[in-house]
Tab-separated table of C-alpha atoms in Angstrom:
chain	number	residue	atom	x	y	z
A	1	MET	CA	76.960	-46.536	3.838
A	2	LYS	CA	74.380	-44.740	5.930
A	3	PRO	CA	71.053	-46.605	5.927
A	4	ASP	CA	68.859	-43.480	6.185
A	5	LYS	CA	70.225	-41.715	3.118
A	6	ARG	CA	67.179	-42.410	0.986
A	7	LYS	CA	65.081	-40.452	3.491
A	8	VAL	CA	66.796	-37.235	2.387
A	9	ASP	CA	64.588	-36.992	-0.679
A	10	PRO	CA	62.093	-39.877	-1.075
A	11	LYS	CA	60.824	-38.401	-4.371
A	12	SER	CA	64.274	-38.201	-5.905
A	13	GLN	CA	64.738	-39.452	-9.444
A	14	TYR	CA	67.965	-41.173	-8.411
A	15	ARG	CA	68.260	-44.701	-7.049
A	16	ILE	CA	70.882	-45.291	-4.389
A	17	ASN	CA	72.602	-48.222	-2.710
A	18	GLU	CA	70.383	-51.334	-2.476
A	19	GLU	CA	67.756	-49.705	-4.705
A	20	ILE	CA	70.132	-50.394	-7.616
A	21	ARG	CA	69.295	-53.967	-8.633
A	22	VAL	CA	71.105	-54.427	-11.955
A	23	ARG	CA	73.884	-56.989	-12.303
A	24	GLU	CA	76.693	-54.546	-13.044
A	25	VAL	CA	77.297	-50.803	-13.174
A	26	ARG	CA	79.828	-48.377	-14.573
A	27	VAL	CA	81.361	-46.435	-11.696
A	28	VAL	CA	82.655	-42.988	-12.606
A	29	ASP	CA	85.121	-41.078	-10.446
A	30	GLU	CA	88.105	-38.745	-10.790
A	31	ASN	CA	90.196	-41.637	-12.112
A	32	GLY	CA	87.844	-42.497	-14.966
A	33	ALA	CA	85.138	-45.150	-15.407
A	34	THR	CA	85.165	-48.807	-14.370
A	35	VAL	CA	82.581	-51.501	-15.072
A	36	MET	CA	82.100	-53.806	-12.091
A	37	PRO	CA	79.466	-56.013	-10.466
A	38	THR	CA	76.962	-53.968	-8.527
A	39	LYS	CA	77.737	-55.817	-5.294
A	40	ASP	CA	81.410	-54.828	-5.635
A	41	ALA	CA	80.449	-51.220	-6.234
A	42	LEU	CA	78.253	-51.289	-3.115
A	43	GLU	CA	81.117	-52.723	-1.065
A	44	LEU	CA	83.463	-50.032	-2.389
A	45	ALA	CA	80.989	-47.320	-1.444
A	46	GLN	CA	80.620	-48.819	2.016
A	47	GLN	CA	84.415	-48.872	2.484
A	48	ARG	CA	84.543	-45.166	1.635
A	49	GLY	CA	81.627	-44.358	3.918
A	50	GLU	CA	79.639	-42.969	0.990
A	51	ASP	CA	76.737	-43.976	-1.264
A	52	LEU	CA	76.386	-45.584	-4.653
A	53	VAL	CA	74.207	-43.178	-6.676
A	54	GLU	CA	72.775	-44.123	-10.079
A	55	ILE	CA	73.085	-41.005	-12.271
A	56	SER	CA	72.368	-42.486	-15.703
A	57	PRO	CA	69.946	-45.445	-15.492
A	58	ASN	CA	69.401	-45.753	-19.256
A	59	ALA	CA	73.060	-46.340	-20.080
A	60	THR	CA	74.411	-49.849	-20.645
A	61	PRO	CA	75.426	-50.631	-18.005
A	62	PRO	CA	73.898	-47.892	-15.796
A	63	VAL	CA	76.340	-45.186	-14.708
A	64	CYS	CA	76.892	-44.604	-10.995
A	65	ARG	CA	78.952	-42.371	-8.738
A	66	ILE	CA	80.270	-43.073	-5.274
A	67	ILE	CA	79.512	-39.941	-3.307
A	68	ASP	CA	77.735	-38.748	-0.177
A	69	TYR	CA	74.095	-38.616	-1.260
A	70	SER	CA	73.338	-35.413	0.649
A	71	LYS	CA	76.334	-33.740	-0.997
A	72	PHE	CA	75.212	-35.041	-4.386
A	73	LEU	CA	71.722	-33.538	-3.970
A	74	TYR	CA	73.247	-30.233	-2.891
A	75	GLN	CA	75.453	-30.144	-5.992
A	76	GLN	CA	72.457	-30.865	-8.241
A	77	LYS	CA	70.374	-28.085	-6.681
A	78	LYS	CA	73.284	-25.654	-6.876
A	79	ARG	CA	73.859	-26.481	-10.547
A	80	ALA	CA	70.163	-26.030	-11.345
A	81	LYS	CA	70.157	-22.669	-9.566
A	82	GLU	CA	73.200	-21.488	-11.507
A	83	MET	CA	71.649	-22.509	-14.833
A	84	LYS	CA	68.449	-20.658	-13.947
A	85	SER	CA	70.369	-17.504	-13.043
A	86	ARG	CA	72.171	-17.585	-16.396
A	87	GLN	CA	68.970	-17.660	-18.366
A	88	VAL	CA	68.358	-14.325	-20.057
A	89	LYS	CA	64.909	-12.911	-19.542
A	90	VAL	CA	63.695	-11.614	-22.884
A	91	GLU	CA	61.679	-8.431	-22.631
A	92	VAL	CA	59.714	-6.590	-25.288
A	93	LYS	CA	60.778	-2.946	-25.552
A	94	GLU	CA	58.485	-0.428	-27.220
A	95	ILE	CA	59.525	2.334	-29.595
A	96	ARG	CA	56.851	4.864	-30.539
A	97	PHE	CA	56.845	7.069	-33.604
A	98	GLY	CA	54.548	9.658	-35.085
A	99	PRO	CA	53.816	9.546	-38.829
A	100	GLN	CA	56.022	12.631	-39.329
A	101	THR	CA	58.881	11.884	-36.919
A	102	ASP	CA	61.873	14.123	-37.686
A	103	ASP	CA	65.379	12.776	-38.276
A	104	HIS	CA	66.701	13.798	-34.845
A	105	ASP	CA	63.957	11.962	-32.984
A	106	TYR	CA	64.220	9.017	-35.365
A	107	ASN	CA	67.974	8.611	-34.811
A	108	PHE	CA	67.544	8.930	-31.046
A	109	LYS	CA	65.006	6.102	-30.993
A	110	LEU	CA	67.038	4.035	-33.450
A	111	LYS	CA	69.989	4.191	-31.052
A	112	HIS	CA	67.865	2.868	-28.198
A	113	ALA	CA	66.455	0.096	-30.379
A	114	LYS	CA	69.991	-1.061	-31.229
A	115	GLU	CA	70.830	-1.209	-27.525
A	116	PHE	CA	67.679	-3.196	-26.774
A	117	LEU	CA	68.462	-5.765	-29.480
A	118	GLU	CA	72.114	-6.056	-28.434
A	119	GLU	CA	70.932	-6.807	-24.884
A	120	GLY	CA	68.827	-9.680	-26.235
A	121	ASN	CA	65.433	-7.985	-25.986
A	122	LYS	CA	62.731	-7.834	-28.618
A	123	VAL	CA	61.550	-4.535	-30.063
A	124	ARG	CA	57.976	-3.559	-30.859
A	125	ALA	CA	58.003	-0.363	-32.869
A	126	TYR	CA	54.772	1.352	-33.793
A	127	VAL	CA	53.465	4.481	-35.435
A	128	PHE	CA	50.506	6.120	-33.713
A	129	PHE	CA	48.077	7.962	-35.971
A	130	ARG	CA	46.094	10.811	-34.448
A	131	GLY	CA	42.833	11.907	-36.023
A	132	ARG	CA	43.102	12.453	-39.769
A	133	SER	CA	46.776	11.462	-39.814
A	134	ILE	CA	45.522	7.907	-40.463
A	135	LEU	CA	45.190	9.057	-44.090
A	136	PHE	CA	48.977	8.966	-44.251
A	137	LYS	CA	49.378	5.362	-43.104
A	138	GLU	CA	51.682	4.720	-46.093
A	139	GLN	CA	54.079	7.236	-44.599
A	140	GLY	CA	54.079	5.270	-41.338
A	141	GLU	CA	54.783	2.070	-43.228
A	142	VAL	CA	57.733	3.693	-45.002
A	143	LEU	CA	59.062	4.824	-41.633
A	144	LEU	CA	58.839	1.342	-40.109
A	145	LEU	CA	60.421	-0.291	-43.134
A	146	ARG	CA	63.303	2.174	-42.923
A	147	PHE	CA	63.578	1.394	-39.205
A	148	ALA	CA	63.773	-2.364	-39.886
A	149	ASN	CA	66.407	-1.803	-42.554
A	150	ASP	CA	68.580	0.313	-40.262
A	151	LEU	CA	68.444	-2.459	-37.654
A	152	GLU	CA	69.160	-5.270	-40.096
A	153	GLU	CA	72.558	-6.014	-38.551
A	154	TYR	CA	71.121	-6.205	-35.031
A	155	GLY	CA	67.769	-7.943	-35.397
A	156	LYS	CA	65.416	-9.813	-37.676
A	157	VAL	CA	61.845	-8.905	-38.538
A	158	GLU	CA	59.247	-11.145	-36.896
A	159	GLN	CA	56.259	-9.199	-38.202
A	160	MET	CA	56.213	-6.714	-41.042
A	161	PRO	CA	54.318	-3.419	-40.541
A	162	LYS	CA	50.685	-4.184	-39.748
A	163	LEU	CA	47.919	-1.688	-39.023
A	164	GLU	CA	45.845	-2.421	-35.920
A	165	GLY	CA	43.331	0.306	-35.184
A	166	LYS	CA	45.226	3.600	-34.972
A	167	LYS	CA	48.618	1.920	-34.581
A	168	MET	CA	50.897	0.268	-37.111
A	169	PHE	CA	53.203	-2.305	-35.520
A	170	LEU	CA	56.565	-3.802	-36.473
A	171	PHE	CA	58.126	-6.605	-34.393
A	172	MET	CA	61.844	-7.396	-34.349
A	173	ALA	CA	63.846	-10.049	-32.495
A	174	PRO	CA	67.583	-9.951	-31.711
A	175	LYS	CA	70.008	-11.880	-33.856
A	176	LYS	CA	71.816	-14.648	-31.998
A	177	ALA	CA	74.982	-14.299	-34.025
A	178	GLY	CA	77.377	-11.399	-33.610
A	179	VAL	CA	77.194	-8.327	-35.759
A	180	ALA	CA	78.632	-9.211	-39.129
A	181	LYS	CA	80.781	-6.899	-41.151
A	182	LYS	CA	78.873	-5.290	-43.979
A	183	SER	CA	79.911	-5.951	-47.540
A	184	GLN	CA	80.312	-3.016	-49.902
A	185	GLN	CA	77.287	-4.229	-51.866
A	186	LYS	CA	75.175	-4.168	-48.719
A	187	VAL	CA	76.426	-0.686	-47.846
A	188	ASP	CA	75.453	0.552	-51.323
A	189	ARG	CA	72.049	-1.119	-51.084
A	190	GLU	CA	71.333	0.407	-47.675
A	191	LYS	CA	72.351	3.812	-48.998
A	192	ARG	CA	69.835	3.491	-51.831
A	193	GLU	CA	67.116	2.355	-49.406
A	194	ALA	CA	67.798	5.258	-47.060
A	195	GLU	CA	67.688	7.728	-49.938
A	196	ALA	CA	64.346	6.310	-51.089
A	197	ALA	CA	62.895	6.546	-47.577
A	198	ASN	CA	64.187	10.092	-47.053
A	199	ALA	CA	62.802	11.164	-50.408
A	200	ALA	CA	59.363	9.823	-49.486
A	201	ALA	CA	59.411	11.553	-46.101
A	202	GLN	CA	60.562	14.865	-47.581
A	203	SER	CA	57.882	14.765	-50.242
A	204	ALA	CA	55.226	14.185	-47.594
A	205	LYS	CA	56.376	17.211	-45.596
A	206	GLU	CA	56.386	19.510	-48.630
A	207	SER	CA	52.963	18.576	-49.937
A	208	THR	CA	49.767	17.605	-48.158
A	209	GLY	CA	47.685	17.140	-51.285
A	210	ASP	CA	50.191	14.874	-53.000
A	211	GLY	CA	51.386	13.213	-49.795
A	212	LEU	CA	49.856	9.820	-50.472
A	213	ALA	CA	51.333	9.562	-53.944
A	214	ALA	CA	54.783	10.584	-52.728
A	215	ASN	CA	54.765	8.093	-49.890
A	216	ALA	CA	53.477	5.315	-52.111
A	217	LYS	CA	56.354	5.972	-54.489
A	218	GLY	CA	58.843	5.779	-51.622
A	219	LEU	CA	57.213	2.571	-50.392
A	220	ASP	CA	57.477	1.007	-53.863
A	221	ALA	CA	61.170	1.895	-53.961
A	222	LEU	CA	61.833	0.166	-50.650
A	223	ALA	CA	59.768	-2.869	-51.589
A	224	ALA	CA	61.737	-3.246	-54.814
A	225	LEU	CA	65.026	-3.304	-52.926
A	226	LYS	CA	63.736	-5.885	-50.344
A	227	PHE	CA	65.310	-6.856	-47.109
A	228	ASP	CA	67.564	-9.810	-47.854
A	229	ASP	CA	71.267	-10.642	-47.827
A	230	ASN	CA	71.421	-12.322	-51.214
A	231	GLU	CA	73.315	-9.616	-53.063
């Protein structure tokens, strides 16, 4: 054993060599685990020219490894660095709509939202109302509900459409599980929901005077269908 090993990292959480003062320890190596008196484990470490490092002090008896302490610290730092690099940084991606977004623009943005969710990012979709278009906020809500429904297989709703000033927001988070195969019942339900949303949007485009009533009807149709997997 090298007497100055503990100077490598005086603030280390690990006790080494003579700092280990229990009666016996469980020594773990490539051959398995062996319970032995601590003094025997210290002698074995000294014979190998290495250190006795306590890696699990709360076990009964405490678990130790015989290894070069500097090498052990290097392995711990390397492992921590690798774990940090594997952590996925979750970003919030924004998708912006107008209250009368056409189907081409809608599908283009829907495609990007799917990619964002598949990459593990969150999506904040919002409808921006300019001037008097705030009168048609129901139309924006229908649009966001349709958007959430179309992304049901990729993400889950964290916040339903909520109006804040001139913007109506919808928040979605990615699903941890893989994309599940749709049942025929779910396919039929989504078809009905899409038809209801399209009907509301079409009615709004054809009539300005009756726009609110048409959109409210479309919204009621979507609300009746609900977004759940209990069919």
